[in-house]
Amino acid sequence: GPSAQLSEVVPAARPPMVLLLLLSSVQCLAALRAPETARRRSVLVAAARAWPAAALSREEYEAIARRAKDNSLTTDNVIIRAIRDDLLDPERDFRQRKLEGDDCRVLESIVKIDNKAADEVRTGTEQLLKLKSAAMSAPSGTLGDREARALSDSYTFGRSLEERIRERASMINVRLNMDCGGT
């Protein structure tokens, strides 16, 4: 039955943080109820970009740098920062100076954790597609079109986050190549 299909898609253990973030973010977005004439994808992409990006303060950068040096950067924090569009941006955050020594090592660590976070988001979005398929094949009156749309919206939101993270990691790589001799 449908519950067997769902249990094959998502293990009984604690769901991955990224899946919970994607689902809860879209549920919040759905509460906004966009006008019928608006296309859901454009609304979701706009909502994913709703928070204005501001340069990291020196304190924020130093906190990230400390975590990078201690090997305690987490993918969860990257995903949350991506949702807020608050990822480190080398063009914005290092505009006035050349990278050197510690900055290069920190940014190399950030690129690694960003890529790992993007991979986790991709895995989460792939799980959402499987859940959508299960919802679409569920018997009438159980799960249905509304749930499938919510899962589809979550997928779209997740793909936007993955693109944002990968784009920022690429920008960091370009800056590393220019100032640090590449990675």
GROMACS .gro file of N, CA and C in nm, residues 7-154:
model
  444
    7SER      N    1   0.766   0.411   0.304
    7SER     CA    2   0.873   0.362   0.390
    7SER      C    3   0.993   0.314   0.309
    8GLU      N    4   0.970   0.276   0.183
    8GLU     CA    5   1.082   0.238   0.097
    8GLU      C    6   1.160   0.361   0.052
    9VAL      N    7   1.095   0.475   0.044
    9VAL     CA    8   1.159   0.598  -0.003
    9VAL      C    9   1.237   0.665   0.109
   10VAL      N   10   1.174   0.678   0.225
   10VAL     CA   11   1.238   0.746   0.338
   10VAL      C   12   1.253   0.645   0.450
   11PRO      N   13   1.376   0.619   0.494
   11PRO     CA   14   1.396   0.522   0.601
   11PRO      C   15   1.324   0.565   0.728
   12ALA      N   16   1.297   0.469   0.816
   12ALA     CA   17   1.226   0.497   0.940
   12ALA      C   18   1.308   0.584   1.035
   13ALA      N   19   1.439   0.589   1.016
   13ALA     CA   20   1.524   0.671   1.102
   13ALA      C   21   1.493   0.818   1.081
   14ARG      N   22   1.555   0.903   1.162
   14ARG     CA   23   1.535   1.048   1.156
   14ARG      C   24   1.558   1.098   1.014
   15PRO      N   25   1.461   1.176   0.960
   15PRO     CA   26   1.479   1.228   0.824
   15PRO      C   27   1.598   1.322   0.818
   16PRO      N   28   1.666   1.328   0.704
   16PRO     CA   29   1.780   1.417   0.691
   16PRO      C   30   1.737   1.563   0.712
   17MET      N   31   1.825   1.641   0.774
   17MET     CA   32   1.797   1.781   0.802
   17MET      C   33   1.756   1.856   0.676
   18VAL      N   34   1.823   1.828   0.565
   18VAL     CA   35   1.794   1.901   0.442
   18VAL      C   36   1.651   1.875   0.396
   19LEU      N   37   1.602   1.753   0.409
   19LEU     CA   38   1.467   1.722   0.368
   19LEU      C   39   1.367   1.798   0.454
   20LEU      N   40   1.392   1.802   0.584
   20LEU     CA   41   1.303   1.877   0.673
   20LEU      C   42   1.305   2.026   0.641
   21LEU      N   43   1.423   2.081   0.613
   21LEU     CA   44   1.432   2.222   0.578
   21LEU      C   45   1.356   2.253   0.449
   22LEU      N   46   1.371   2.169   0.348
   22LEU     CA   47   1.302   2.192   0.221
   22LEU      C   48   1.151   2.187   0.239
   23LEU      N   49   1.104   2.085   0.310
   23LEU     CA   50   0.960   2.072   0.329
   23LEU      C   51   0.903   2.186   0.413
   24SER      N   52   0.970   2.222   0.522
   24SER     CA   53   0.917   2.328   0.607
   24SER      C   54   0.924   2.463   0.538
   25SER      N   55   1.027   2.488   0.459
   25SER     CA   56   1.038   2.615   0.388
   25SER      C   57   0.924   2.631   0.290
   26VAL      N   58   0.892   2.525   0.218
   26VAL     CA   59   0.784   2.534   0.120
   26VAL      C   60   0.650   2.546   0.188
   27GLN      N   61   0.633   2.482   0.303
   27GLN     CA   62   0.507   2.496   0.375
   27GLN      C   63   0.487   2.642   0.417
   28CYS      N   64   0.594   2.708   0.459
   28CYS     CA   65   0.585   2.851   0.493
   28CYS      C   66   0.552   2.933   0.369
   29LEU      N   67   0.614   2.900   0.258
   29LEU     CA   68   0.586   2.973   0.134
   29LEU      C   69   0.442   2.952   0.089
   30ALA      N   70   0.391   2.830   0.106
   30ALA     CA   71   0.254   2.801   0.065
   30ALA      C   72   0.154   2.884   0.145
   31ALA      N   73   0.189   2.916   0.268
   31ALA     CA   74   0.101   2.996   0.352
   31ALA      C   75   0.082   3.136   0.296
   32LEU      N   76   0.176   3.181   0.213
   32LEU     CA   77   0.165   3.314   0.153
   32LEU      C   78   0.056   3.319   0.046
   33ARG      N   79   0.021   3.203  -0.009
   33ARG     CA   80  -0.084   3.190  -0.109
   33ARG      C   81  -0.071   3.293  -0.221
   34ALA      N   82   0.015   3.264  -0.316
   34ALA     CA   83   0.035   3.351  -0.431
   34ALA      C   84  -0.093   3.360  -0.513
   35PRO      N   85  -0.114   3.471  -0.582
   35PRO     CA   86  -0.233   3.483  -0.667
   35PRO      C   87  -0.234   3.372  -0.772
   36GLU      N   88  -0.352   3.332  -0.811
   36GLU     CA   89  -0.367   3.223  -0.908
   36GLU      C   90  -0.293   3.251  -1.038
   37THR      N   91  -0.282   3.379  -1.075
   37THR     CA   92  -0.218   3.411  -1.202
   37THR      C   93  -0.067   3.398  -1.195
   38ALA      N   94  -0.011   3.396  -1.077
   38ALA     CA   95   0.135   3.384  -1.063
   38ALA      C   96   0.175   3.239  -1.088
   39ARG      N   97   0.285   3.221  -1.151
   39ARG     CA   98   0.337   3.085  -1.172
   39ARG      C   99   0.407   3.041  -1.045
   40ARG      N  100   0.377   2.920  -0.998
   40ARG     CA  101   0.434   2.871  -0.873
   40ARG      C  102   0.586   2.874  -0.875
   41ARG      N  103   0.648   2.833  -0.985
   41ARG     CA  104   0.794   2.829  -0.990
   41ARG      C  105   0.853   2.968  -0.970
   42SER      N  106   0.798   3.068  -1.037
   42SER     CA  107   0.853   3.203  -1.022
   42SER      C  108   0.833   3.255  -0.881
   43VAL      N  109   0.721   3.221  -0.819
   43VAL     CA  110   0.696   3.262  -0.681
   43VAL      C  111   0.797   3.196  -0.588
   44LEU      N  112   0.822   3.067  -0.607
   44LEU     CA  113   0.916   2.995  -0.522
   44LEU      C  114   1.057   3.047  -0.537
   45VAL      N  115   1.099   3.069  -0.661
   45VAL     CA  116   1.234   3.119  -0.684
   45VAL      C  117   1.248   3.258  -0.623
   46ALA      N  118   1.145   3.341  -0.641
   46ALA     CA  119   1.149   3.476  -0.582
   46ALA      C  120   1.154   3.468  -0.429
   47ALA      N  121   1.078   3.377  -0.373
   47ALA     CA  122   1.078   3.363  -0.227
   47ALA      C  123   1.212   3.313  -0.177
   48ALA      N  124   1.276   3.224  -0.253
   48ALA     CA  125   1.407   3.174  -0.214
   48ALA      C  126   1.510   3.286  -0.216
   49ARG      N  127   1.484   3.390  -0.293
   49ARG     CA  128   1.576   3.502  -0.302
   49ARG      C  129   1.526   3.625  -0.224
   50ALA      N  130   1.426   3.606  -0.139
   50ALA     CA  131   1.360   3.719  -0.074
   50ALA      C  132   1.449   3.795   0.024
   51TRP      N  133   1.540   3.725   0.091
   51TRP     CA  134   1.625   3.795   0.186
   51TRP      C  135   1.736   3.866   0.113
   52PRO      N  136   1.754   3.994   0.137
   52PRO     CA  137   1.861   4.066   0.070
   52PRO      C  138   1.997   4.020   0.121
   53ALA      N  139   2.090   4.002   0.030
   53ALA     CA  140   2.224   3.960   0.068
   53ALA      C  141   2.303   4.082   0.113
   54ALA      N  142   2.361   4.072   0.229
   54ALA     CA  143   2.446   4.179   0.279
   54ALA      C  144   2.584   4.119   0.304
   55ALA      N  145   2.684   4.203   0.295
   55ALA     CA  146   2.820   4.155   0.320
   55ALA      C  147   2.829   4.101   0.462
   56LEU      N  148   2.909   3.995   0.477
   56LEU     CA  149   2.932   3.942   0.611
   56LEU      C  150   3.009   4.045   0.692
   57SER      N  151   2.972   4.057   0.817
   57SER     CA  152   3.051   4.144   0.904
   57SER      C  153   3.184   4.074   0.931
   58ARG      N  154   3.280   4.150   0.974
   58ARG     CA  155   3.411   4.093   1.006
   58ARG      C  156   3.396   3.983   1.112
   59GLU      N  157   3.307   4.006   1.209
   59GLU     CA  158   3.284   3.907   1.316
   59GLU      C  159   3.225   3.778   1.259
   60GLU      N  160   3.130   3.791   1.165
   60GLU     CA  161   3.071   3.672   1.105
   60GLU      C  162   3.176   3.594   1.027
   61TYR      N  163   3.258   3.665   0.949
   61TYR     CA  164   3.363   3.598   0.873
   61TYR      C  165   3.460   3.529   0.968
   62GLU      N  166   3.500   3.597   1.074
   62GLU     CA  167   3.596   3.538   1.169
   62GLU      C  168   3.538   3.414   1.237
   63ALA      N  169   3.408   3.417   1.266
   63ALA     CA  170   3.344   3.298   1.326
   63ALA      C  171   3.347   3.181   1.227
   64ILE      N  172   3.319   3.209   1.100
   64ILE     CA  173   3.325   3.104   0.997
   64ILE      C  174   3.469   3.056   0.982
   65ALA      N  175   3.564   3.149   0.980
   65ALA     CA  176   3.705   3.112   0.966
   65ALA      C  177   3.750   3.024   1.083
   66ARG      N  178   3.706   3.056   1.204
   66ARG     CA  179   3.741   2.971   1.320
   66ARG      C  180   3.686   2.831   1.302
   67ARG      N  181   3.560   2.821   1.260
   67ARG     CA  182   3.501   2.689   1.238
   67ARG      C  183   3.573   2.614   1.127
   68ALA      N  184   3.616   2.685   1.023
   68ALA     CA  185   3.690   2.621   0.913
   68ALA      C  186   3.823   2.566   0.965
   69LYS      N  187   3.893   2.646   1.044
   69LYS     CA  188   4.023   2.602   1.098
   69LYS      C  189   4.007   2.485   1.195
   70ASP      N  190   3.893   2.482   1.267
   70ASP     CA  191   3.866   2.374   1.363
   70ASP      C  192   3.798   2.253   1.298
   71ASN      N  193   3.779   2.259   1.165
   71ASN     CA  194   3.705   2.153   1.094
   71ASN      C  195   3.566   2.131   1.152
   72SER      N  196   3.498   2.240   1.189
   72SER     CA  197   3.364   2.226   1.247
   72SER      C  198   3.257   2.298   1.164
   73LEU      N  199   3.287   2.322   1.036
   73LEU     CA  200   3.183   2.376   0.947
   73LEU      C  201   3.080   2.266   0.925
   74THR      N  202   2.953   2.305   0.913
   74THR     CA  203   2.848   2.205   0.893
   74THR      C  204   2.766   2.235   0.769
   75THR      N  205   2.718   2.129   0.708
   75THR     CA  206   2.632   2.146   0.591
   75THR      C  207   2.499   2.209   0.631
   76ASP      N  208   2.450   2.179   0.751
   76ASP     CA  209   2.324   2.240   0.795
   76ASP      C  210   2.335   2.392   0.795
   77ASN      N  211   2.445   2.446   0.845
   77ASN     CA  212   2.463   2.591   0.847
   77ASN      C  213   2.471   2.647   0.705
   78VAL      N  214   2.537   2.575   0.614
   78VAL     CA  215   2.546   2.619   0.475
   78VAL      C  216   2.405   2.627   0.415
   79ILE      N  217   2.324   2.526   0.439
   79ILE     CA  218   2.189   2.522   0.383
   79ILE      C  219   2.104   2.636   0.440
   80ILE      N  220   2.114   2.658   0.569
   80ILE     CA  221   2.038   2.767   0.630
   80ILE      C  222   2.084   2.901   0.574
   81ARG      N  223   2.215   2.920   0.559
   81ARG     CA  224   2.266   3.045   0.500
   81ARG      C  225   2.221   3.059   0.354
   82ALA      N  226   2.213   2.948   0.282
   82ALA     CA  227   2.167   2.953   0.143
   82ALA      C  228   2.020   2.995   0.137
   83ILE      N  229   1.939   2.945   0.229
   83ILE     CA  230   1.799   2.985   0.234
   83ILE      C  231   1.788   3.135   0.257
   84ARG      N  232   1.873   3.188   0.342
   84ARG     CA  233   1.871   3.332   0.372
   84ARG      C  234   1.950   3.413   0.270
   85ASP      N  235   2.011   3.349   0.172
   85ASP     CA  236   2.102   3.412   0.075
   85ASP      C  237   2.211   3.489   0.149
   86ASP      N  238   2.272   3.419   0.244
   86ASP     CA  239   2.372   3.480   0.330
   86ASP      C  240   2.503   3.400   0.324
   87LEU      N  241   2.530   3.340   0.208
   87LEU     CA  242   2.654   3.265   0.191
   87LEU      C  243   2.770   3.362   0.172
   88LEU      N  244   2.888   3.317   0.204
   88LEU     CA  245   3.006   3.399   0.181
   88LEU      C  246   3.019   3.427   0.032
   89ASP      N  247   3.042   3.551  -0.002
   89ASP     CA  248   3.057   3.593  -0.141
   89ASP      C  249   3.192   3.661  -0.155
   90PRO      N  250   3.288   3.598  -0.222
   90PRO     CA  251   3.423   3.655  -0.226
   90PRO      C  252   3.429   3.792  -0.294
   91GLU      N  253   3.343   3.815  -0.392
   91GLU     CA  254   3.345   3.946  -0.459
   91GLU      C  255   3.292   4.055  -0.368
   92ARG      N  256   3.197   4.023  -0.287
   92ARG     CA  257   3.137   4.119  -0.196
   92ARG      C  258   3.217   4.129  -0.066
   93ASP      N  259   3.256   4.015  -0.012
   93ASP     CA  260   3.316   4.013   0.121
   93ASP      C  261   3.467   4.037   0.121
   94PHE      N  262   3.532   4.025   0.003
   94PHE     CA  263   3.677   4.048  -0.006
   94PHE      C  264   3.710   4.149  -0.115
   95ARG      N  265   3.617   4.235  -0.146
   95ARG     CA  266   3.632   4.328  -0.258
   95ARG      C  267   3.759   4.412  -0.248
   96GLN      N  268   3.791   4.461  -0.131
   96GLN     CA  269   3.899   4.560  -0.115
   96GLN      C  270   4.035   4.500  -0.086
   97ARG      N  271   4.047   4.370  -0.082
   97ARG     CA  272   4.178   4.315  -0.047
   97ARG      C  273   4.206   4.183  -0.117
   98LYS      N  274   4.334   4.156  -0.130
   98LYS     CA  275   4.381   4.030  -0.188
   98LYS      C  276   4.377   3.923  -0.079
   99LEU      N  277   4.339   3.804  -0.118
   99LEU     CA  278   4.340   3.691  -0.025
   99LEU      C  279   4.483   3.649   0.001
  100GLU      N  280   4.507   3.601   0.122
  100GLU     CA  281   4.640   3.551   0.154
  100GLU      C  282   4.631   3.441   0.257
  101GLY      N  283   4.738   3.362   0.269
  101GLY     CA  284   4.755   3.257   0.369
  101GLY      C  285   4.630   3.195   0.428
  102ASP      N  286   4.593   3.243   0.546
  102ASP     CA  287   4.478   3.188   0.617
  102ASP      C  288   4.349   3.197   0.536
  103ASP      N  289   4.328   3.310   0.468
  103ASP     CA  290   4.206   3.325   0.388
  103ASP      C  291   4.196   3.213   0.286
  104CYS      N  292   4.305   3.179   0.222
  104CYS     CA  293   4.304   3.074   0.120
  104CYS      C  294   4.265   2.939   0.180
  105ARG      N  295   4.324   2.905   0.293
  105ARG     CA  296   4.291   2.777   0.357
  105ARG      C  297   4.145   2.776   0.404
  106VAL      N  298   4.098   2.888   0.457
  106VAL     CA  299   3.959   2.897   0.502
  106VAL      C  300   3.864   2.880   0.384
  107LEU      N  301   3.892   2.949   0.275
  107LEU     CA  302   3.803   2.940   0.159
  107LEU      C  303   3.806   2.801   0.095
  108GLU      N  304   3.920   2.734   0.099
  108GLU     CA  305   3.926   2.596   0.049
  108GLU      C  306   3.834   2.507   0.132
  109SER      N  307   3.833   2.526   0.265
  109SER     CA  308   3.743   2.449   0.352
  109SER      C  309   3.597   2.482   0.324
  110ILE      N  310   3.570   2.610   0.299
  110ILE     CA  311   3.432   2.653   0.271
  110ILE      C  312   3.383   2.591   0.141
  111VAL      N  313   3.468   2.589   0.037
  111VAL     CA  314   3.428   2.528  -0.090
  111VAL      C  315   3.394   2.381  -0.069
  112LYS      N  316   3.474   2.310   0.009
  112LYS     CA  317   3.449   2.168   0.033
  112LYS      C  318   3.314   2.147   0.103
  113ILE      N  319   3.287   2.226   0.209
  113ILE     CA  320   3.161   2.207   0.282
  113ILE      C  321   3.043   2.254   0.198
  114ASP      N  322   3.062   2.360   0.118
  114ASP     CA  323   2.954   2.405   0.030
  114ASP      C  324   2.917   2.296  -0.071
  115ASN      N  325   3.018   2.235  -0.130
  115ASN     CA  326   2.990   2.128  -0.227
  115ASN      C  327   2.922   2.009  -0.161
  116LYS      N  328   2.964   1.978  -0.039
  116LYS     CA  329   2.899   1.869   0.035
  116LYS      C  330   2.753   1.905   0.065
  117ALA      N  331   2.727   2.030   0.103
  117ALA     CA  332   2.590   2.073   0.131
  117ALA      C  333   2.506   2.067   0.003
  118ALA      N  334   2.561   2.111  -0.109
  118ALA     CA  335   2.488   2.106  -0.236
  118ALA      C  336   2.454   1.961  -0.271
  119ASP      N  337   2.547   1.869  -0.246
  119ASP     CA  338   2.520   1.727  -0.271
  119ASP      C  339   2.407   1.676  -0.181
  120GLU      N  340   2.405   1.720  -0.054
  120GLU     CA  341   2.298   1.679   0.037
  120GLU      C  342   2.163   1.734  -0.009
  121VAL      N  343   2.162   1.859  -0.056
  121VAL     CA  344   2.038   1.917  -0.106
  121VAL      C  345   1.990   1.838  -0.227
  122ARG      N  346   2.083   1.802  -0.316
  122ARG     CA  347   2.046   1.723  -0.434
  122ARG      C  348   1.985   1.590  -0.391
  123THR      N  349   2.045   1.523  -0.294
  123THR     CA  350   1.992   1.396  -0.245
  123THR      C  351   1.851   1.416  -0.188
  124GLY      N  352   1.833   1.525  -0.113
  124GLY     CA  353   1.701   1.555  -0.058
  124GLY      C  354   1.598   1.580  -0.165
  125THR      N  355   1.636   1.652  -0.270
  125THR     CA  356   1.541   1.680  -0.377
  125THR      C  357   1.507   1.553  -0.454
  126GLU      N  358   1.604   1.463  -0.468
  126GLU     CA  359   1.575   1.335  -0.534
  126GLU      C  360   1.475   1.254  -0.451
  127GLN      N  361   1.488   1.260  -0.318
  127GLN     CA  362   1.392   1.191  -0.231
  127GLN      C  363   1.253   1.252  -0.246
  128LEU      N  364   1.249   1.384  -0.263
  128LEU     CA  365   1.119   1.451  -0.281
  128LEU      C  366   1.049   1.403  -0.408
  129LEU      N  367   1.127   1.381  -0.514
  129LEU     CA  368   1.065   1.329  -0.638
  129LEU      C  369   1.004   1.191  -0.615
  130LYS      N  370   1.073   1.107  -0.538
  130LYS     CA  371   1.019   0.974  -0.508
  130LYS      C  372   0.892   0.985  -0.424
  131LEU      N  373   0.893   1.078  -0.327
  131LEU     CA  374   0.774   1.097  -0.244
  131LEU      C  375   0.658   1.149  -0.328
  132LYS      N  376   0.687   1.239  -0.421
  132LYS     CA  377   0.582   1.292  -0.510
  132LYS      C  378   0.521   1.178  -0.591
  133SER      N  379   0.604   1.093  -0.644
  133SER     CA  380   0.554   0.979  -0.722
  133SER      C  381   0.465   0.890  -0.635
  134ALA      N  382   0.508   0.866  -0.512
  134ALA     CA  383   0.426   0.784  -0.422
  134ALA      C  384   0.294   0.854  -0.391
  135ALA      N  385   0.296   0.986  -0.372
  135ALA     CA  386   0.173   1.061  -0.343
  135ALA      C  387   0.078   1.055  -0.462
  136MET      N  388   0.132   1.064  -0.583
  136MET     CA  389   0.048   1.061  -0.703
  136MET      C  390  -0.018   0.924  -0.723
  137SER      N  391   0.048   0.818  -0.677
  137SER     CA  392  -0.008   0.684  -0.697
  137SER      C  393  -0.089   0.636  -0.577
  138ALA      N  394  -0.103   0.721  -0.475
  138ALA     CA  395  -0.181   0.682  -0.357
  138ALA      C  396  -0.329   0.676  -0.392
  139PRO      N  397  -0.402   0.588  -0.325
  139PRO     CA  398  -0.547   0.579  -0.350
  139PRO      C  399  -0.617   0.712  -0.325
  140SER      N  400  -0.723   0.734  -0.398
  140SER     CA  401  -0.801   0.856  -0.384
  140SER      C  402  -0.848   0.872  -0.239
  141GLY      N  403  -0.838   0.994  -0.189
  141GLY     CA  404  -0.881   1.021  -0.051
  141GLY      C  405  -0.771   1.010   0.052
  142THR      N  406  -0.653   0.962   0.014
  142THR     CA  407  -0.543   0.954   0.110
  142THR      C  408  -0.448   1.071   0.084
  143LEU      N  409  -0.353   1.048  -0.001
  143LEU     CA  410  -0.265   1.156  -0.045
  143LEU      C  411  -0.307   1.191  -0.186
  144GLY      N  412  -0.277   1.310  -0.228
  144GLY     CA  413  -0.322   1.341  -0.362
  144GLY      C  414  -0.255   1.461  -0.423
  145ASP      N  415  -0.331   1.530  -0.506
  145ASP     CA  416  -0.277   1.639  -0.586
  145ASP      C  417  -0.214   1.749  -0.501
  146ARG      N  418  -0.280   1.788  -0.392
  146ARG     CA  419  -0.227   1.897  -0.309
  146ARG      C  420  -0.090   1.859  -0.250
  147GLU      N  421  -0.080   1.738  -0.200
  147GLU     CA  422   0.046   1.692  -0.143
  147GLU      C  423   0.152   1.679  -0.251
  148ALA      N  424   0.112   1.628  -0.367
  148ALA     CA  425   0.207   1.615  -0.478
  148ALA      C  426   0.258   1.752  -0.521
  149ARG      N  427   0.169   1.853  -0.526
  149ARG     CA  428   0.211   1.990  -0.560
  149ARG      C  429   0.308   2.044  -0.456
  150ALA      N  430   0.279   2.019  -0.328
  150ALA     CA  431   0.368   2.067  -0.221
  150ALA      C  432   0.505   2.002  -0.234
  151LEU      N  433   0.509   1.873  -0.266
  151LEU     CA  434   0.636   1.805  -0.285
  151LEU      C  435   0.708   1.858  -0.408
  152SER      N  436   0.633   1.887  -0.514
  152SER     CA  437   0.691   1.944  -0.634
  152SER      C  438   0.749   2.083  -0.605
  153ASP      N  439   0.675   2.163  -0.528
  153ASP     CA  440   0.724   2.295  -0.489
  153ASP      C  441   0.851   2.284  -0.404
  154SER      N  442   0.853   2.186  -0.314
  154SER     CA  443   0.972   2.163  -0.231
  154SER      C  444   1.091   2.127  -0.319
   0.00000   0.00000   0.00000
